[in-house]
Protein backbone atom coordinates (compact mmCIF):
# COMPACT_ATOMS: atom_id res chain seq x y z
CA UNK A 1 0.00 0.00 0.00
CA UNK A 2 1.32 3.48 -0.78
CA UNK A 3 1.91 5.68 2.26
CA UNK A 4 -0.87 8.08 3.21
CA UNK A 5 1.54 10.71 4.48
CA UNK A 6 4.89 11.94 3.26
CA UNK A 7 7.73 9.81 4.56
CA UNK A 8 11.42 10.29 5.06
CA UNK A 9 13.02 6.91 4.58
CA UNK A 10 16.35 6.70 6.39
CA UNK A 11 18.75 4.06 5.11
CA UNK A 12 20.60 2.93 8.23
CA UNK A 13 22.99 0.66 6.37
CA UNK A 14 24.17 3.56 4.22
CA UNK A 15 24.44 5.64 7.39
CA UNK A 16 26.75 2.96 8.81
CA UNK A 17 28.64 2.81 5.51
CA UNK A 18 29.21 6.58 5.65
CA UNK A 19 30.42 6.26 9.23
CA UNK A 20 32.96 3.62 8.24
CA UNK A 21 33.98 5.54 5.12
CA UNK A 22 34.93 8.60 7.17
CA UNK A 23 36.89 6.35 9.53
CA UNK A 24 38.78 5.04 6.52
CA UNK A 25 39.74 8.59 5.58
CA UNK A 26 41.17 9.49 8.96
CA UNK A 27 42.81 6.20 9.79
CA UNK A 28 42.95 4.55 13.18
CA UNK A 29 44.59 7.44 15.05
CA UNK A 30 41.37 9.43 14.79
CA UNK A 31 38.01 8.38 16.20
CA UNK A 32 34.86 9.30 14.34
CA UNK A 33 32.05 10.72 16.47
CA UNK A 34 28.70 11.99 15.27
CA UNK A 35 26.77 15.24 15.41
CA UNK A 36 23.20 14.22 16.22
CA UNK A 37 21.86 17.64 17.16
CA UNK A 38 18.45 18.89 16.01
CA UNK A 39 16.95 15.39 16.11
CA UNK A 40 19.89 14.01 14.13
CA UNK A 41 19.38 16.59 11.37
CA UNK A 42 15.65 15.85 11.38
CA UNK A 43 16.01 12.11 10.86
CA UNK A 44 15.16 10.87 14.36
CA UNK A 45 17.95 11.09 16.92
CA UNK A 46 17.18 7.95 18.93
CA UNK A 47 17.21 5.61 15.95
CA UNK A 48 20.09 7.34 14.20
CA UNK A 49 22.25 7.38 17.34
CA UNK A 50 21.46 3.72 18.05
CA UNK A 51 22.38 2.74 14.48
CA UNK A 52 25.63 4.67 14.69
CA UNK A 53 26.36 3.06 18.04
CA UNK A 54 25.91 -0.35 16.39
CA UNK A 55 28.35 0.76 13.70
CA UNK A 56 30.92 1.46 16.41
CA UNK A 57 30.35 5.14 17.15
CA UNK A 58 30.93 6.05 20.81
CA UNK A 59 30.95 9.85 20.79
CA UNK A 60 27.77 11.81 20.15
CA UNK A 61 27.28 15.56 19.98
CA UNK A 62 23.88 17.05 20.79
CA UNK A 63 23.21 20.77 20.87
CA UNK A 64 21.01 21.16 23.92
CA UNK A 65 21.08 19.23 27.20
CA UNK A 66 17.54 18.06 26.36
CA UNK A 67 18.72 16.53 23.10
CA UNK A 68 21.57 14.87 24.95
CA UNK A 69 19.27 13.33 27.56
CA UNK A 70 16.90 12.17 24.84
CA UNK A 71 19.49 9.86 23.29
CA UNK A 72 21.52 8.97 26.39
CA UNK A 73 19.26 6.04 27.46
CA UNK A 74 19.43 4.48 23.99
CA UNK A 75 23.20 4.12 24.08
CA UNK A 76 25.56 1.84 25.94
CA UNK A 77 27.47 3.05 28.98
CA UNK A 78 30.65 3.16 26.92
CA UNK A 79 29.18 5.97 24.79
CA UNK A 80 29.87 9.61 25.59
CA UNK A 81 27.15 12.15 24.88
CA UNK A 82 28.30 15.77 24.68
CA UNK A 83 25.97 18.77 24.91
CA UNK A 84 27.31 21.72 22.94
CA UNK A 85 25.17 24.09 25.05
CA UNK A 86 26.37 23.58 28.59
CA UNK A 87 23.36 24.78 30.67
CA UNK A 88 25.44 27.22 32.71
CA UNK A 89 23.23 29.56 34.70
CA UNK A 90 20.78 26.70 35.26
CA UNK A 91 22.14 24.84 38.29
CA UNK A 92 19.40 22.20 38.40
CA UNK A 93 19.90 21.30 34.75
CA UNK A 94 23.65 21.17 35.30
CA UNK A 95 23.19 18.80 38.21
CA UNK A 96 20.91 16.58 36.15
CA UNK A 97 23.45 16.52 33.34
CA UNK A 98 26.19 15.52 35.73
CA UNK A 99 23.97 12.80 37.20
CA UNK A 100 23.12 11.47 33.73
CA UNK A 101 26.78 11.53 32.72
CA UNK A 102 26.19 14.00 29.89
CA UNK A 103 29.37 15.86 29.11
CA UNK A 104 28.90 19.62 28.82
CA UNK A 105 30.95 21.55 26.29
CA UNK A 106 32.10 24.50 28.37
CA UNK A 107 32.41 27.68 26.35
CA UNK A 108 33.76 30.35 28.67
CA UNK A 109 35.48 30.85 32.02
CA UNK A 110 32.38 31.82 33.98
CA UNK A 111 30.74 28.57 32.92
CA UNK A 112 33.88 26.68 33.85
CA UNK A 113 33.62 28.17 37.32
CA UNK A 114 30.01 27.04 37.64
CA UNK A 115 30.97 23.48 36.74
CA UNK A 116 33.89 23.60 39.16
CA UNK A 117 31.55 24.69 41.96
CA UNK A 118 29.12 21.92 41.12
CA UNK A 119 31.91 19.34 41.22
CA UNK A 120 32.90 20.57 44.65
CA UNK A 121 29.27 20.56 45.83
CA UNK A 122 28.57 16.98 44.73
CA UNK A 123 32.02 15.86 45.82
CA UNK A 124 33.11 14.12 42.66
CA UNK A 125 34.91 14.88 39.43
CA UNK A 126 32.79 16.03 36.51
CA UNK A 127 33.82 15.26 32.95
CA UNK A 128 33.71 18.24 30.63
CA UNK A 129 34.76 19.28 27.14
CA UNK A 130 36.09 22.77 26.48
CA UNK A 131 35.42 24.63 23.26
CA UNK A 132 38.36 26.87 22.39
CA UNK A 133 37.37 29.44 19.78
CA UNK A 134 40.03 29.74 17.09
CA UNK A 135 38.29 32.21 14.80
CA UNK A 136 34.58 31.59 14.33
CA UNK A 137 33.70 34.14 17.03
CA UNK A 138 30.43 32.51 17.83
CA UNK A 139 30.40 30.01 20.69
CA UNK A 140 33.60 29.03 22.47
CA UNK A 141 36.25 30.40 24.79
CA UNK A 142 37.82 33.57 23.36
CA UNK A 143 41.61 33.88 23.12
CA UNK A 144 42.00 36.19 26.14
CA UNK A 145 40.19 33.66 28.35
CA UNK A 146 42.30 30.87 26.86
CA UNK A 147 45.40 32.69 28.12
CA UNK A 148 43.96 32.79 31.63
CA UNK A 149 43.07 29.11 31.40
CA UNK A 150 46.63 28.27 30.32
CA UNK A 151 48.13 30.33 33.12
CA UNK A 152 45.89 28.90 35.84
CA UNK A 153 44.90 25.54 34.40
CA UNK A 154 45.38 23.55 37.56
CA UNK A 155 43.15 25.72 39.71
CA UNK A 156 40.56 26.45 37.07
CA UNK A 157 40.14 22.76 36.21
CA UNK A 158 40.09 21.59 39.80
CA UNK A 159 37.50 18.85 40.22
CA UNK A 160 36.97 18.65 36.49
CA UNK A 161 38.23 16.09 34.02
CA UNK A 162 38.76 17.43 30.52
CA UNK A 163 37.49 14.73 28.18
CA UNK A 164 38.02 16.86 25.08
CA UNK A 165 39.50 20.11 23.85
CA UNK A 166 37.56 21.14 20.80
CA UNK A 167 37.36 23.91 18.24
CA UNK A 168 35.18 24.49 15.21
CA UNK A 169 36.07 25.58 11.68
CA UNK A 170 34.27 28.54 10.14
CA UNK A 171 35.01 27.75 6.48
CA UNK A 172 35.46 23.98 6.40
CA UNK A 173 33.37 23.49 3.25
CA UNK A 174 35.48 26.02 1.33
CA UNK A 175 38.73 24.43 0.31
CA UNK A 176 41.75 26.64 -0.26
CA UNK A 177 40.72 29.34 2.19
CA UNK A 178 43.46 30.54 4.53
CA UNK A 179 41.08 30.64 7.50
CA UNK A 180 41.14 26.85 7.72
CA UNK A 181 44.91 26.55 8.09
CA UNK A 182 44.94 29.50 10.47
CA UNK A 183 42.38 27.84 12.74
CA UNK A 184 44.20 24.51 12.66
CA UNK A 185 47.47 26.22 13.59
CA UNK A 186 45.86 28.26 16.34
CA UNK A 187 44.25 25.12 17.76
CA UNK A 188 47.50 23.15 17.69
CA UNK A 189 49.32 26.06 19.35
CA UNK A 190 46.89 26.39 22.22
CA UNK A 191 46.73 22.60 22.75
CA UNK A 192 50.48 22.53 23.20
CA UNK A 193 50.12 24.89 26.18
CA UNK A 194 47.21 23.13 27.88
CA UNK A 195 47.05 19.92 29.93
CA UNK A 196 46.93 16.83 27.71
CA UNK A 197 43.49 15.57 26.62
CA UNK A 198 42.01 14.34 23.34
CA UNK A 199 41.37 17.07 20.77
CA UNK A 200 38.71 17.57 18.11
CA UNK A 201 38.50 20.09 15.27
CA UNK A 202 36.71 18.61 12.26
CA UNK A 203 33.12 18.60 11.18
CA UNK A 204 32.32 16.61 8.00
CA UNK A 205 34.10 18.87 5.54
CA UNK A 206 37.01 19.38 7.91
CA UNK A 207 37.91 15.70 7.58
CA UNK A 208 38.58 16.22 3.86
CA UNK A 209 41.28 18.81 4.58
CA UNK A 210 43.67 16.00 5.44
CA UNK A 211 45.72 14.58 8.27
CA UNK A 212 46.80 17.85 9.87
CA UNK A 213 43.18 18.61 10.70
CA UNK A 214 42.13 15.28 12.15
CA UNK A 215 43.44 15.34 15.72
CA UNK A 216 41.93 12.62 17.97
CA UNK A 217 38.20 12.86 17.34
CA UNK A 218 36.11 14.13 14.41
CA UNK A 219 32.50 15.29 14.71
CA UNK A 220 30.82 14.81 11.32
CA UNK A 221 27.11 15.39 10.87
CA UNK A 222 25.92 16.11 7.35
CA UNK A 223 28.27 13.66 5.62
CA UNK A 224 26.91 10.81 7.74
CA UNK A 225 23.45 11.77 6.51
CA UNK A 226 24.53 11.79 2.88
CA UNK A 227 25.15 15.49 2.27
CA UNK A 228 28.16 16.36 0.15
CA UNK A 229 31.05 17.49 2.39
CA UNK A 230 33.17 18.44 -0.65
CA UNK A 231 30.94 20.74 -2.71
CA UNK A 232 33.60 21.23 -5.40
CA UNK A 233 33.69 17.47 -6.11
CA UNK A 234 31.26 14.60 -6.70
CA UNK A 235 29.66 13.47 -3.44
CA UNK A 236 31.63 10.52 -2.02
CA UNK A 237 28.93 9.71 0.55
CA UNK A 238 26.08 7.25 0.13
CA UNK A 239 22.47 8.38 0.03
CA UNK A 240 20.78 8.08 3.43
CA UNK A 241 17.68 10.20 3.00
CA UNK A 242 14.76 9.60 0.73
CA UNK A 243 11.71 11.86 0.92
CA UNK A 244 8.58 10.50 -0.69
CA UNK A 245 5.01 11.67 -0.98
CA UNK A 246 1.85 10.07 -2.27
CA UNK A 247 0.05 11.60 -5.25
CA UNK A 248 -3.40 12.60 -3.99
CA UNK A 249 -5.03 13.45 -7.29
CA UNK A 250 -4.44 13.91 -11.02
CA UNK A 251 -6.11 16.79 -12.84
CA UNK A 252 -6.48 17.34 -16.56
CA UNK A 253 -5.74 20.92 -17.50
CA UNK A 254 -6.00 22.89 -20.69
CA UNK A 255 -4.39 25.91 -22.30
CA UNK A 256 -4.75 29.07 -20.25
CA UNK A 257 -5.79 27.43 -16.98
CA UNK A 258 -3.91 28.51 -13.85
CA UNK A 259 -2.54 26.18 -11.19
CA UNK A 260 -2.30 26.99 -7.48
CA UNK A 261 -2.34 30.07 -5.25
CA UNK A 262 -1.81 33.37 -6.98
CA UNK A 263 -2.38 31.72 -10.37
CA UNK A 264 1.36 32.03 -10.94
CA UNK A 265 1.48 29.14 -13.38
CA UNK A 266 -0.47 29.25 -16.64
CA UNK A 267 -0.84 26.02 -18.53
CA UNK A 268 0.60 26.37 -22.05
CA UNK A 269 -1.12 23.36 -23.59
CA UNK A 270 -3.34 20.42 -22.72
CA UNK A 271 -1.77 18.42 -19.96
CA UNK A 272 -1.96 16.75 -16.54
CA UNK A 273 -1.15 17.94 -13.06
CA UNK A 274 -0.40 15.71 -10.07
CA UNK A 275 -1.02 17.03 -6.58
CA UNK A 276 1.28 15.70 -3.86
CA UNK A 277 0.45 15.34 -0.15
CA UNK A 278 3.45 17.48 0.75
CA UNK A 279 3.89 21.18 1.34
CA UNK A 280 6.02 23.74 3.07
CA UNK A 281 4.66 22.60 6.46
CA UNK A 282 6.50 19.36 5.75
CA UNK A 283 9.72 21.15 4.91
CA UNK A 284 9.29 21.26 1.14
CA UNK A 285 10.02 24.90 1.28
CA UNK A 286 8.02 27.46 -0.62
CA UNK A 287 11.02 28.88 -2.44
CA UNK A 288 10.99 25.64 -4.49
CA UNK A 289 7.79 26.87 -6.16
CA UNK A 290 8.32 26.58 -9.89
CA UNK A 291 11.88 25.28 -9.28
CA UNK A 292 11.70 21.84 -7.65
CA UNK A 293 11.66 18.59 -9.59
CA UNK A 294 10.31 15.26 -8.33
CA UNK A 295 10.49 11.74 -9.69
CA UNK A 296 7.35 9.75 -10.42
CA UNK A 297 7.78 6.20 -11.70
CA UNK A 298 11.21 7.03 -13.06
CA UNK A 299 10.05 10.18 -14.83
CA UNK A 300 10.94 13.77 -13.96
CA UNK A 301 8.03 15.98 -12.95
CA UNK A 302 8.72 19.68 -12.40
CA UNK A 303 6.96 21.63 -9.66
CA UNK A 304 4.52 24.09 -11.19
CA UNK A 305 2.81 26.96 -9.39
CA UNK A 306 3.24 27.76 -5.72
CA UNK A 307 3.98 25.18 -3.08
CA UNK A 308 1.28 25.50 -0.45
CA UNK A 309 1.17 24.41 3.19
CA UNK A 310 0.06 20.84 2.56
CA UNK A 311 0.21 20.41 -1.20
CA UNK A 312 2.57 20.64 -4.15
CA UNK A 313 1.57 20.52 -7.81
CA UNK A 314 3.80 18.94 -10.43
CA UNK A 315 3.49 18.66 -14.21
CA UNK A 316 3.01 15.04 -15.26
CA UNK A 317 1.93 15.75 -18.82
CA UNK A 318 4.64 13.64 -20.43
CA UNK A 319 4.35 10.78 -17.94
CA UNK A 320 2.23 7.72 -18.80
CA UNK A 321 -0.96 7.25 -16.80
CA UNK A 322 0.36 3.88 -15.67
CA UNK A 323 3.08 5.73 -13.76
CA UNK A 324 1.42 8.98 -12.68
CA UNK A 325 -1.90 8.19 -11.02
CA UNK A 326 -3.68 8.99 -7.76
CA UNK A 327 -1.97 6.77 -5.20
CA UNK A 328 1.38 6.70 -6.99
CA UNK A 329 4.45 7.71 -5.01
CA UNK A 330 6.63 10.68 -5.88
CA UNK A 331 10.26 10.78 -4.80
CA UNK A 332 11.09 14.31 -3.76
CA UNK A 333 14.61 13.68 -2.46
CA UNK A 334 16.60 10.57 -3.39
CA UNK A 335 16.80 8.32 -6.45
CA UNK A 336 19.14 10.72 -8.18
CA UNK A 337 17.60 13.89 -6.71
CA UNK A 338 20.28 14.86 -4.21
CA UNK A 339 19.57 16.80 -1.03
CA UNK A 340 22.24 19.23 -2.12
CA UNK A 341 20.57 19.90 -5.47
CA UNK A 342 17.16 20.42 -3.87
CA UNK A 343 18.70 22.71 -1.26
CA UNK A 344 20.53 24.70 -3.93
CA UNK A 345 17.33 25.10 -5.96
CA UNK A 346 15.63 26.37 -2.81
CA UNK A 347 18.43 28.83 -2.14
CA UNK A 348 19.56 27.10 1.03
CA UNK A 349 21.78 24.25 2.26
CA UNK A 350 21.08 20.58 2.88
CA UNK A 351 21.28 21.16 6.65
CA UNK A 352 18.34 23.55 6.62
CA UNK A 353 16.33 21.31 4.33
CA UNK A 354 16.79 18.24 6.56
CA UNK A 355 16.25 19.98 9.88
CA UNK A 356 13.15 21.62 8.42
CA UNK A 357 11.38 18.33 7.68
CA UNK A 358 8.05 18.68 9.45
CA UNK A 359 6.56 16.56 12.20
CA UNK A 360 3.93 15.26 9.78
CA UNK A 361 6.60 13.50 7.75
CA UNK A 362 6.80 9.92 9.00
CA UNK A 363 10.31 8.74 9.83
CA UNK A 364 10.79 5.27 8.40
CA UNK A 365 13.98 3.21 8.75
CA UNK A 366 15.42 0.61 6.40
CA UNK A 367 18.67 -1.21 5.91
CA UNK A 368 19.23 -3.06 9.13
CA UNK A 369 18.86 -1.94 12.67
CA UNK A 370 15.05 -2.02 12.38
CA UNK A 371 13.55 -2.45 15.79
C1 LIG B 1 26.97 20.77 13.70
C2 LIG B 1 28.33 20.67 14.22
C3 LIG B 1 29.19 19.69 13.71
C4 LIG B 1 28.85 18.84 12.52
O1 LIG B 1 28.88 19.64 11.37
P1 LIG B 1 28.69 19.03 9.88
O2 LIG B 1 29.04 20.15 9.00
O3 LIG B 1 27.25 18.65 9.79
O4 LIG B 1 29.57 17.86 9.75
C5 LIG B 1 30.42 19.55 14.32
N1 LIG B 1 30.79 20.35 15.35
C6 LIG B 1 29.99 21.31 15.86
C7 LIG B 1 30.46 22.14 16.98
C8 LIG B 1 28.74 21.51 15.30
O5 LIG B 1 27.96 22.48 15.78
PDB file of C-alpha atoms in Angstrom, residues 5 29 37 69 81 144-145 163 172 254 300 318 337 347:
ATOM      1  CA  UNK A   5       1.545  10.714   4.476  1.00  0.00           C
ATOM      2  CA  UNK A  29      44.589   7.441  15.050  1.00  0.00           C
ATOM      3  CA  UNK A  37      21.855  17.638  17.160  1.00  0.00           C
ATOM      4  CA  UNK A  69      19.271  13.327  27.557  1.00  0.00           C
ATOM      5  CA  UNK A  81      27.153  12.154  24.879  1.00  0.00           C
ATOM      6  CA  UNK A 144      41.997  36.189  26.137  1.00  0.00           C
ATOM      7  CA  UNK A 145      40.195  33.665  28.347  1.00  0.00           C
ATOM      8  CA  UNK A 163      37.494  14.734  28.184  1.00  0.00           C
ATOM      9  CA  UNK A 172      35.464  23.983   6.400  1.00  0.00           C
ATOM     10  CA  UNK A 254      -6.005  22.886 -20.693  1.00  0.00           C
ATOM     11  CA  UNK A 300      10.940  13.767 -13.956  1.00  0.00           C
ATOM     12  CA  UNK A 318       4.643  13.640 -20.431  1.00  0.00           C
ATOM     13  CA  UNK A 337      17.602  13.888  -6.711  1.00  0.00           C
ATOM     14  CA  UNK A 347      18.431  28.834  -2.136  1.00  0.00           C
TER      15      UNK A 347
END
